[in-house]
Amino acid sequence: MPDRRARRHEATRQEILAAAWQLAGERGLTGWSLREVADAVGMRAPSLYGYFENKDAIYDAMFAQGYQQLLEAVDGLPTAGDPRTVLQDVATAFFDFYVADPARSQLLFLRVIPGFTPSEGSYDLAERTLDRLREVLGSVGINRPEAVDLWTAVFTGLASQQVSNDPDGDRWARLIEPSVEMFLASEPPAA
Amino acid sequence: MPDRRARRHEATRQEILAAAWQLAGERGLTGWSLREVADAVGMRAPSLYGYFENKDAIYDAMFAQGYQQLLEAVDGLPTAGDPRTVLQDVATAFFDFYVADPARSQLLFLRVIPGFTPSEGSYDLAERTLDRLREVLGSVGINRPEAVDLWTAVFTGLASQQVSNDPDGDRWARLIEPSVEMFLASEPPAA
DNA sequence: GTCTATAAATGGATAGAC
DNA sequence: GTCTATCCATTTATAGAC
């Protein structure tokens, strides 16, 4: 068990990240400054440097945290069982995750921040998340690498269109089910 | 025929836009300043204000120009004929357009710039481009609005995955043809 | 039409006191 | 661990001379 000081430090880090997420959600992924984050947690900007080396380190922690959240969302899903049901569930979970926080999705799935590259550790987490998706799809007989790539393209595409072109509606959300059917028809699960 | 002065003015505007595209391509859509654009065209930053009201006006002109380019790419495509061929052509044309300039694609298809909204005129151009796509798809019997939405989702998805996850390869490009087949199987062209 | 000069604000980041 | 003070660079944008 870590000592009190280390835990307090970690708690403050989380507060800072929460404030950054909030601002990113309100003003766009790149639409906030360190001063604003500091204000939001009741600090002055220089104090942030006791918790993060620089702004990119905050983005990196957000990147890792975002994939951690996605990993948990995918982990909570049932595997095996009726392929149609499993695929609808994972498709819906991913879609919901994507549209729930468009700024987060830009950070995780698009290359939007000039000069920012995730650290090796954060990137590993992204890999593990994709591995977990492969497990879920594999559990219902979707194993071809090309099928997995097609799956990610279709559902990032649906979610991205939803966010960009109908942010308050469900124009593309309604296409999740037909998309799964389309996918299943062209990619019949192997035994 | 406009007088020499107006034409020179327009030519300089185009030079400025070309420089902005170049910088956006090299450093990301938001990774450049007015000063750098000015340098690239051999001006000082304040002189740009003789051609564009502000930076967002440059983004707006780029937005319009990008959709103009897409419109021309779609207009150059054959309509009618074998549905499979027509759809492969339009899918490939769109995919190539998207990956040819990821910064342009972020501007046109994603909401990446904090605070920027295209002007009404520029947005109209985007609408006309989508109308033209509807014509092409309609020419081979794809008319249902949901089918068009699904089409845009699938192919923005493929292209976006290609750019973000395999920028120098063809991992998702190779899925264009199977995706068209998948789409056709689930959305048989109406007579 | 382009320049110099500069405003006015904002940004990330560091030094050093407490 | 947090602060004040400040650096230093950068940004968009304007005023006014040439």
GROMACS .gro file of C-alpha atoms (C1' of nucleotides) in nm:
model
  418
    1MET     CA    1   0.000   0.000   0.000
    2PRO     CA    2   0.149   0.330  -0.103
    3ASP     CA    3   0.192   0.598   0.159
    4ARG     CA    4  -0.054   0.881   0.203
    5ARG     CA    5   0.158   1.128   0.010
    6ALA     CA    6   0.177   0.914  -0.299
    7ARG     CA    7  -0.195   0.855  -0.293
    8ARG     CA    8  -0.272   1.222  -0.254
    9HIS     CA    9  -0.043   1.293  -0.545
   10GLU     CA   10  -0.223   1.040  -0.759
   11ALA     CA   11  -0.562   1.180  -0.657
   12THR     CA   12  -0.455   1.527  -0.765
   13ARG     CA   13  -0.333   1.389  -1.097
   14GLN     CA   14  -0.677   1.244  -1.152
   15GLU     CA   15  -0.839   1.577  -1.065
   16ILE     CA   16  -0.623   1.748  -1.324
   17LEU     CA   17  -0.710   1.491  -1.586
   18ALA     CA   18  -1.080   1.521  -1.507
   19ALA     CA   19  -1.059   1.897  -1.556
   20ALA     CA   20  -0.876   1.851  -1.886
   21TRP     CA   21  -1.143   1.607  -2.009
   22GLN     CA   22  -1.413   1.851  -1.913
   23LEU     CA   23  -1.252   2.139  -2.098
   24ALA     CA   24  -1.178   1.922  -2.401
   25GLY     CA   25  -1.541   1.820  -2.410
   26GLU     CA   26  -1.662   2.177  -2.391
   27ARG     CA   27  -1.419   2.350  -2.626
   28GLY     CA   28  -1.262   2.083  -2.837
   29LEU     CA   29  -0.963   1.859  -2.788
   30THR     CA   30  -0.711   2.137  -2.849
   31GLY     CA   31  -0.926   2.427  -2.729
   32TRP     CA   32  -0.791   2.462  -2.376
   33SER     CA   33  -0.480   2.588  -2.201
   34LEU     CA   34  -0.284   2.482  -1.895
   35ARG     CA   35  -0.399   2.796  -1.717
   36GLU     CA   36  -0.761   2.697  -1.762
   37VAL     CA   37  -0.697   2.348  -1.633
   38ALA     CA   38  -0.521   2.494  -1.333
   39ASP     CA   39  -0.807   2.734  -1.266
   40ALA     CA   40  -1.054   2.447  -1.281
   41VAL     CA   41  -0.872   2.258  -1.005
   42GLY     CA   42  -0.799   2.569  -0.798
   43MET     CA   43  -0.429   2.591  -0.878
   44ARG     CA   44  -0.193   2.819  -1.064
   45ALA     CA   45  -0.055   2.692  -1.389
   46PRO     CA   46   0.302   2.632  -1.269
   47SER     CA   47   0.178   2.394  -1.002
   48LEU     CA   48   0.065   2.153  -1.272
   49TYR     CA   49   0.429   2.083  -1.348
   50GLY     CA   50   0.452   1.900  -1.018
   51TYR     CA   51   0.212   1.645  -1.168
   52PHE     CA   52   0.282   1.643  -1.540
   53GLU     CA   53   0.604   1.717  -1.723
   54ASN     CA   54   0.428   1.927  -1.986
   55LYS     CA   55   0.106   1.959  -2.182
   56ASP     CA   56   0.178   1.664  -2.407
   57ALA     CA   57   0.218   1.449  -2.096
   58ILE     CA   58  -0.139   1.541  -2.008
   59TYR     CA   59  -0.254   1.440  -2.355
   60ASP     CA   60  -0.061   1.117  -2.315
   61ALA     CA   61  -0.227   1.038  -1.984
   62MET     CA   62  -0.564   1.119  -2.139
   63PHE     CA   63  -0.484   0.888  -2.429
   64ALA     CA   64  -0.402   0.604  -2.189
   65GLN     CA   65  -0.706   0.674  -1.976
   66GLY     CA   66  -0.933   0.682  -2.281
   67TYR     CA   67  -0.814   0.343  -2.398
   68GLN     CA   68  -0.842   0.211  -2.045
   69GLN     CA   69  -1.207   0.317  -2.048
   70LEU     CA   70  -1.263   0.154  -2.383
   71LEU     CA   71  -1.091  -0.161  -2.266
   72GLU     CA   72  -1.322  -0.176  -1.966
   73ALA     CA   73  -1.625  -0.121  -2.187
   74VAL     CA   74  -1.522  -0.406  -2.413
   75ASP     CA   75  -1.425  -0.627  -2.121
   76GLY     CA   76  -1.769  -0.592  -1.972
   77LEU     CA   77  -1.923  -0.746  -2.281
   78PRO     CA   78  -2.038  -1.107  -2.304
   79THR     CA   79  -1.839  -1.327  -2.539
   80ALA     CA   80  -1.951  -1.642  -2.711
   81GLY     CA   81  -2.319  -1.712  -2.753
   82ASP     CA   82  -2.523  -1.608  -3.051
   83PRO     CA   83  -2.291  -1.428  -3.295
   84ARG     CA   84  -2.561  -1.182  -3.395
   85THR     CA   85  -2.620  -1.079  -3.034
   86VAL     CA   86  -2.252  -1.058  -2.946
   87LEU     CA   87  -2.179  -0.843  -3.250
   88GLN     CA   88  -2.472  -0.612  -3.191
   89ASP     CA   89  -2.356  -0.565  -2.834
   90VAL     CA   90  -1.997  -0.487  -2.918
   91ALA     CA   91  -2.097  -0.261  -3.206
   92THR     CA   92  -2.338  -0.067  -2.987
   93ALA     CA   93  -2.088  -0.043  -2.702
   94PHE     CA   94  -1.823   0.096  -2.932
   95PHE     CA   95  -2.060   0.336  -3.102
   96ASP     CA   96  -2.184   0.467  -2.769
   97PHE     CA   97  -1.831   0.506  -2.643
   98TYR     CA   98  -1.733   0.703  -2.951
   99VAL     CA   99  -2.024   0.947  -2.952
  100ALA     CA  100  -2.027   0.991  -2.573
  101ASP     CA  101  -1.712   1.201  -2.598
  102PRO     CA  102  -1.612   1.318  -2.947
  103ALA     CA  103  -1.301   1.494  -2.818
  104ARG     CA  104  -1.184   1.170  -2.661
  105SER     CA  105  -1.251   0.990  -2.988
  106GLN     CA  106  -1.044   1.242  -3.180
  107LEU     CA  107  -0.759   1.180  -2.938
  108LEU     CA  108  -0.783   0.801  -2.952
  109PHE     CA  109  -0.875   0.735  -3.312
  110LEU     CA  110  -0.765   1.031  -3.521
  111ARG     CA  111  -0.436   1.214  -3.546
  112VAL     CA  112  -0.552   1.559  -3.458
  113ILE     CA  113  -0.293   1.717  -3.230
  114PRO     CA  114   0.007   1.853  -3.423
  115GLY     CA  115   0.326   1.699  -3.293
  116PHE     CA  116   0.168   1.469  -3.036
  117THR     CA  117   0.254   1.100  -3.039
  118PRO     CA  118   0.147   0.865  -2.761
  119SER     CA  119   0.420   0.716  -2.545
  120GLU     CA  120   0.511   0.353  -2.580
  121GLY     CA  121   0.320   0.257  -2.269
  122SER     CA  122   0.005   0.434  -2.383
  123TYR     CA  123   0.034   0.281  -2.724
  124ASP     CA  124   0.061  -0.063  -2.569
  125LEU     CA  125  -0.270  -0.004  -2.399
  126ALA     CA  126  -0.425   0.077  -2.735
  127GLU     CA  127  -0.285  -0.249  -2.869
  128ARG     CA  128  -0.424  -0.446  -2.579
  129THR     CA  129  -0.764  -0.293  -2.641
  130LEU     CA  130  -0.754  -0.401  -3.002
  131ASP     CA  131  -0.642  -0.747  -2.892
  132ARG     CA  132  -0.943  -0.766  -2.667
  133LEU     CA  133  -1.169  -0.669  -2.957
  134ARG     CA  134  -1.008  -0.948  -3.161
  135GLU     CA  135  -1.092  -1.190  -2.882
  136VAL     CA  136  -1.454  -1.085  -2.877
  137LEU     CA  137  -1.491  -1.110  -3.252
  138GLY     CA  138  -1.296  -1.436  -3.252
  139SER     CA  139  -1.530  -1.580  -2.991
  140VAL     CA  140  -1.808  -1.578  -3.250
  141GLY     CA  141  -1.594  -1.703  -3.535
  142ILE     CA  142  -1.475  -1.374  -3.685
  143ASN     CA  143  -1.103  -1.436  -3.709
  144ARG     CA  144  -0.974  -1.315  -4.044
  145PRO     CA  145  -0.754  -1.005  -3.992
  146GLU     CA  146  -0.926  -0.840  -4.287
  147ALA     CA  147  -1.262  -0.898  -4.125
  148VAL     CA  148  -1.146  -0.729  -3.806
  149ASP     CA  149  -1.012  -0.433  -4.004
  150LEU     CA  150  -1.338  -0.406  -4.192
  151TRP     CA  151  -1.528  -0.418  -3.864
  152THR     CA  152  -1.330  -0.129  -3.715
  153ALA     CA  153  -1.370   0.073  -4.034
  154VAL     CA  154  -1.747   0.029  -4.049
  155PHE     CA  155  -1.814   0.119  -3.689
  156THR     CA  156  -1.567   0.403  -3.655
  157GLY     CA  157  -1.724   0.528  -3.978
  158LEU     CA  158  -2.078   0.511  -3.845
  159ALA     CA  159  -1.987   0.681  -3.519
  160SER     CA  160  -1.777   0.948  -3.686
  161GLN     CA  161  -2.057   1.035  -3.928
  162GLN     CA  162  -2.301   1.050  -3.640
  163VAL     CA  163  -2.083   1.295  -3.448
  164SER     CA  164  -1.992   1.514  -3.744
  165ASN     CA  165  -2.322   1.530  -3.929
  166ASP     CA  166  -2.604   1.465  -3.684
  167PRO     CA  167  -2.466   1.531  -3.337
  168ASP     CA  168  -2.805   1.556  -3.169
  169GLY     CA  169  -2.987   1.285  -3.362
  170ASP     CA  170  -2.963   0.914  -3.434
  171ARG     CA  171  -2.932   0.905  -3.813
  172TRP     CA  172  -2.632   0.673  -3.807
  173ALA     CA  173  -2.711   0.507  -3.475
  174ARG     CA  174  -3.012   0.351  -3.647
  175LEU     CA  175  -2.773   0.192  -3.895
  176ILE     CA  176  -2.583  -0.009  -3.634
  177GLU     CA  177  -2.814  -0.306  -3.658
  178PRO     CA  178  -2.836  -0.317  -4.037
  179SER     CA  179  -2.459  -0.276  -4.050
  180VAL     CA  180  -2.406  -0.579  -3.829
  181GLU     CA  181  -2.642  -0.774  -4.056
  182MET     CA  182  -2.453  -0.655  -4.361
  183PHE     CA  183  -2.126  -0.753  -4.199
  184LEU     CA  184  -2.254  -1.096  -4.097
  185ALA     CA  185  -2.389  -1.166  -4.443
  186SER     CA  186  -2.053  -1.100  -4.603
  187GLU     CA  187  -1.847  -1.254  -4.325
  188PRO     CA  188  -2.022  -1.569  -4.211
  189PRO     CA  189  -1.877  -1.678  -3.876
  190ALA     CA  190  -1.645  -1.975  -3.902
  191ALA     CA  191  -1.715  -2.273  -3.683
  192MET     CA  192  -1.363   3.996  -6.809
  193PRO     CA  193  -1.251   4.136  -6.476
  194ASP     CA  194  -0.987   4.406  -6.480
  195ARG     CA  195  -0.624   4.328  -6.420
  196ARG     CA  196  -0.632   4.440  -6.060
  197ALA     CA  197  -0.913   4.209  -5.961
  198ARG     CA  198  -0.745   3.918  -6.133
  199ARG     CA  199  -0.415   3.986  -5.964
  200HIS     CA  200  -0.595   4.003  -5.632
  201GLU     CA  201  -0.760   3.669  -5.695
  202ALA     CA  202  -0.430   3.516  -5.804
  203THR     CA  203  -0.268   3.626  -5.479
  204ARG     CA  204  -0.557   3.481  -5.281
  205GLN     CA  205  -0.493   3.149  -5.451
  206GLU     CA  206  -0.122   3.172  -5.371
  207ILE     CA  207  -0.208   3.225  -5.005
  208LEU     CA  208  -0.444   2.931  -5.004
  209ALA     CA  209  -0.186   2.710  -5.172
  210ALA     CA  210   0.067   2.801  -4.903
  211ALA     CA  211  -0.187   2.726  -4.631
  212TRP     CA  212  -0.263   2.384  -4.783
  213GLN     CA  213   0.105   2.308  -4.801
  214LEU     CA  214   0.165   2.398  -4.437
  215ALA     CA  215  -0.146   2.211  -4.324
  216GLY     CA  216  -0.022   1.904  -4.507
  217GLU     CA  217   0.321   1.925  -4.348
  218ARG     CA  218   0.233   2.015  -3.991
  219GLY     CA  219  -0.131   1.933  -3.944
  220LEU     CA  220  -0.450   2.124  -4.007
  221THR     CA  221  -0.403   2.353  -3.708
  222GLY     CA  222  -0.023   2.344  -3.695
  223TRP     CA  223   0.053   2.664  -3.881
  224SER     CA  224   0.033   3.040  -3.824
  225LEU     CA  225  -0.052   3.338  -4.040
  226ARG     CA  226   0.309   3.447  -4.013
  227GLU     CA  227   0.425   3.123  -4.170
  228VAL     CA  228   0.176   3.151  -4.451
  229ALA     CA  229   0.292   3.505  -4.514
  230ASP     CA  230   0.656   3.395  -4.517
  231ALA     CA  231   0.575   3.124  -4.767
  232VAL     CA  232   0.428   3.373  -5.012
  233GLY     CA  233   0.692   3.639  -4.949
  234MET     CA  234   0.475   3.874  -4.748
  235ARG     CA  235   0.446   3.999  -4.393
  236ALA     CA  236   0.158   3.869  -4.188
  237PRO     CA  237  -0.045   4.193  -4.182
  238SER     CA  238  -0.058   4.198  -4.561
  239LEU     CA  239  -0.270   3.884  -4.557
  240TYR     CA  240  -0.553   4.090  -4.415
  241GLY     CA  241  -0.586   4.257  -4.754
  242TYR     CA  242  -0.697   3.917  -4.886
  243PHE     CA  243  -0.870   3.743  -4.596
  244GLU     CA  244  -1.060   3.894  -4.308
  245ASN     CA  245  -0.898   3.660  -4.054
  246LYS     CA  246  -0.764   3.311  -4.010
  247ASP     CA  247  -1.106   3.148  -4.001
  248ALA     CA  248  -1.179   3.308  -4.339
  249ILE     CA  249  -0.878   3.118  -4.473
  250TYR     CA  250  -1.011   2.796  -4.323
  251ASP     CA  251  -1.347   2.874  -4.477
  252ALA     CA  252  -1.195   2.928  -4.822
  253MET     CA  253  -1.002   2.603  -4.780
  254PHE     CA  254  -1.322   2.425  -4.682
  255ALA     CA  255  -1.495   2.551  -4.995
  256GLN     CA  256  -1.197   2.471  -5.213
  257GLY     CA  257  -1.171   2.120  -5.069
  258TYR     CA  258  -1.534   2.044  -5.145
  259GLN     CA  259  -1.493   2.198  -5.489
  260GLN     CA  260  -1.210   1.951  -5.551
  261LEU     CA  261  -1.420   1.662  -5.426
  262LEU     CA  262  -1.711   1.773  -5.639
  263GLU     CA  263  -1.488   1.774  -5.945
  264ALA     CA  264  -1.353   1.430  -5.859
  265VAL     CA  265  -1.705   1.292  -5.830
  266ASP     CA  266  -1.822   1.477  -6.139
  267GLY     CA  267  -1.551   1.317  -6.346
  268LEU     CA  268  -1.690   0.973  -6.268
  269PRO     CA  269  -1.904   0.770  -6.507
  270THR     CA  270  -2.264   0.719  -6.401
  271ALA     CA  271  -2.496   0.442  -6.503
  272GLY     CA  272  -2.358   0.123  -6.644
  273ASP     CA  273  -2.270  -0.179  -6.438
  274PRO     CA  274  -2.349  -0.101  -6.073
  275ARG     CA  275  -2.049  -0.293  -5.947
  276THR     CA  276  -1.813  -0.093  -6.168
  277VAL     CA  277  -1.972   0.242  -6.090
  278LEU     CA  278  -1.960   0.177  -5.716
  279GLN     CA  279  -1.601   0.056  -5.723
  280ASP     CA  280  -1.505   0.371  -5.912
  281VAL     CA  281  -1.678   0.612  -5.681
  282ALA     CA  282  -1.553   0.429  -5.372
  283THR     CA  283  -1.197   0.435  -5.498
  284ALA     CA  284  -1.219   0.798  -5.602
  285PHE     CA  285  -1.344   0.899  -5.260
  286PHE     CA  286  -1.090   0.687  -5.075
  287ASP     CA  287  -0.805   0.828  -5.283
  288PHE     CA  288  -0.930   1.181  -5.226
  289TYR     CA  289  -0.944   1.126  -4.852
  290VAL     CA  290  -0.598   0.976  -4.807
  291ALA     CA  291  -0.431   1.212  -5.055
  292ASP     CA  292  -0.457   1.493  -4.801
  293PRO     CA  293  -0.548   1.392  -4.446
  294ALA     CA  294  -0.546   1.751  -4.324
  295ARG     CA  295  -0.800   1.841  -4.591
  296SER     CA  296  -1.011   1.546  -4.486
  297GLN     CA  297  -1.003   1.657  -4.123
  298LEU     CA  298  -1.126   1.997  -4.235
  299LEU     CA  299  -1.403   1.865  -4.459
  300PHE     CA  300  -1.526   1.561  -4.273
  301LEU     CA  301  -1.438   1.603  -3.906
  302ARG     CA  302  -1.494   1.887  -3.661
  303VAL     CA  303  -1.138   1.948  -3.558
  304ILE     CA  304  -1.086   2.323  -3.538
  305PRO     CA  305  -1.218   2.471  -3.212
  306GLY     CA  306  -1.470   2.742  -3.289
  307PHE     CA  307  -1.465   2.711  -3.666
  308THR     CA  308  -1.791   2.671  -3.855
  309PRO     CA  309  -1.808   2.691  -4.233
  310SER     CA  310  -1.997   2.984  -4.382
  311GLU     CA  311  -2.335   2.929  -4.543
  312GLY     CA  312  -2.190   2.946  -4.891
  313SER     CA  313  -1.921   2.692  -4.815
  314TYR     CA  314  -2.171   2.464  -4.650
  315ASP     CA  315  -2.392   2.482  -4.960
  316LEU     CA  316  -2.101   2.352  -5.162
  317ALA     CA  317  -2.071   2.058  -4.927
  318GLU     CA  318  -2.442   1.992  -4.974
  319ARG     CA  319  -2.410   2.005  -5.352
  320THR     CA  320  -2.127   1.755  -5.335
  321LEU     CA  321  -2.339   1.518  -5.134
  322ASP     CA  322  -2.624   1.570  -5.382
  323ARG     CA  323  -2.391   1.472  -5.660
  324LEU     CA  324  -2.294   1.158  -5.473
  325ARG     CA  325  -2.663   1.078  -5.435
  326GLU     CA  326  -2.701   1.113  -5.811
  327VAL     CA  327  -2.416   0.875  -5.879
  328LEU     CA  328  -2.545   0.616  -5.635
  329GLY     CA  329  -2.900   0.671  -5.763
  330SER     CA  330  -2.786   0.608  -6.119
  331VAL     CA  331  -2.718   0.248  -6.026
  332GLY     CA  332  -3.031   0.203  -5.821
  333ILE     CA  333  -2.904   0.296  -5.476
  334ASN     CA  334  -3.169   0.541  -5.364
  335ARG     CA  335  -3.267   0.474  -5.006
  336PRO     CA  336  -3.140   0.757  -4.781
  337GLU     CA  337  -3.023   0.499  -4.529
  338ALA     CA  338  -2.821   0.327  -4.798
  339VAL     CA  339  -2.647   0.652  -4.887
  340ASP     CA  340  -2.571   0.719  -4.520
  341LEU     CA  341  -2.435   0.369  -4.483
  342TRP     CA  342  -2.221   0.420  -4.791
  343THR     CA  343  -2.063   0.739  -4.657
  344ALA     CA  344  -2.001   0.576  -4.320
  345VAL     CA  345  -1.829   0.271  -4.468
  346PHE     CA  346  -1.597   0.462  -4.696
  347THR     CA  347  -1.510   0.748  -4.464
  348GLY     CA  348  -1.442   0.472  -4.212
  349LEU     CA  349  -1.210   0.281  -4.442
  350ALA     CA  350  -1.019   0.592  -4.544
  351SER     CA  351  -0.994   0.726  -4.191
  352GLN     CA  352  -0.857   0.395  -4.061
  353GLN     CA  353  -0.606   0.388  -4.345
  354VAL     CA  354  -0.479   0.736  -4.261
  355SER     CA  355  -0.468   0.690  -3.885
  356ASN     CA  356  -0.337   0.337  -3.857
  357ASP     CA  357  -0.141   0.252  -4.171
  358PRO     CA  358  -0.047   0.582  -4.334
  359ASP     CA  359   0.219   0.435  -4.559
  360GLY     CA  360   0.051   0.107  -4.645
  361ASP     CA  361  -0.266  -0.023  -4.807
  362ARG     CA  362  -0.420  -0.229  -4.528
  363TRP     CA  363  -0.763  -0.067  -4.565
  364ALA     CA  364  -0.727   0.025  -4.932
  365ARG     CA  365  -0.735  -0.347  -5.006
  366LEU     CA  366  -1.075  -0.362  -4.839
  367ILE     CA  367  -1.242  -0.120  -5.082
  368GLU     CA  368  -1.342  -0.391  -5.324
  369PRO     CA  369  -1.471  -0.637  -5.062
  370SER     CA  370  -1.657  -0.349  -4.898
  371VAL     CA  371  -1.836  -0.265  -5.221
  372GLU     CA  372  -1.929  -0.631  -5.256
  373MET     CA  373  -2.052  -0.639  -4.900
  374PHE     CA  374  -2.255  -0.324  -4.960
  375LEU     CA  375  -2.403  -0.457  -5.283
  376ALA     CA  376  -2.499  -0.785  -5.124
  377SER     CA  377  -2.694  -0.610  -4.851
  378GLU     CA  378  -2.829  -0.331  -5.071
  379PRO     CA  379  -2.926  -0.485  -5.403
  380PRO     CA  380  -2.974  -0.206  -5.660
  381ALA     CA  381  -3.336  -0.130  -5.736
  382ALA     CA  382  -3.442  -0.139  -6.096
  383DG     C1'  383  -0.081   4.706  -5.171
  384DT     C1'  384   0.276   4.631  -4.862
  385DC     C1'  385   0.534   4.767  -4.510
  386DT     C1'  386   0.698   4.878  -4.000
  387DA     C1'  387   0.558   4.906  -3.559
  388DT     C1'  388   0.303   4.758  -3.216
  389DA     C1'  389  -0.096   4.638  -2.967
  390DA     C1'  390  -0.308   4.308  -2.676
  391DA     C1'  391  -0.361   3.874  -2.553
  392DT     C1'  392  -0.223   3.410  -2.476
  393DG     C1'  393   0.066   3.034  -2.470
  394DG     C1'  394   0.397   2.696  -2.238
  395DA     C1'  395   0.743   2.684  -1.927
  396DT     C1'  396   1.110   2.808  -1.549
  397DA     C1'  397   1.324   3.031  -1.115
  398DG     C1'  398   1.310   3.086  -0.670
  399DA     C1'  399   1.066   3.229  -0.234
  400DC     C1'  400   0.775   3.044   0.119
  401DG     C1'  401   0.369   2.146  -0.279
  402DT     C1'  402   0.215   2.577  -0.417
  403DC     C1'  403   0.286   3.024  -0.491
  404DT     C1'  404   0.441   3.489  -0.728
  405DA     C1'  405   0.688   3.667  -1.068
  406DT     C1'  406   0.842   3.648  -1.495
  407DC     C1'  407   1.047   3.490  -1.917
  408DC     C1'  408   1.012   3.433  -2.376
  409DA     C1'  409   0.797   3.306  -2.763
  410DT     C1'  410   0.404   3.333  -3.036
  411DT     C1'  411  -0.035   3.464  -3.193
  412DT     C1'  412  -0.397   3.729  -3.421
  413DA     C1'  413  -0.493   4.165  -3.543
  414DT     C1'  414  -0.481   4.690  -3.605
  415DA     C1'  415  -0.281   5.172  -3.705
  416DG     C1'  416  -0.067   5.439  -3.992
  417DA     C1'  417   0.344   5.556  -4.294
  418DC     C1'  418   0.511   5.499  -4.761
   0.00000   0.00000   0.00000
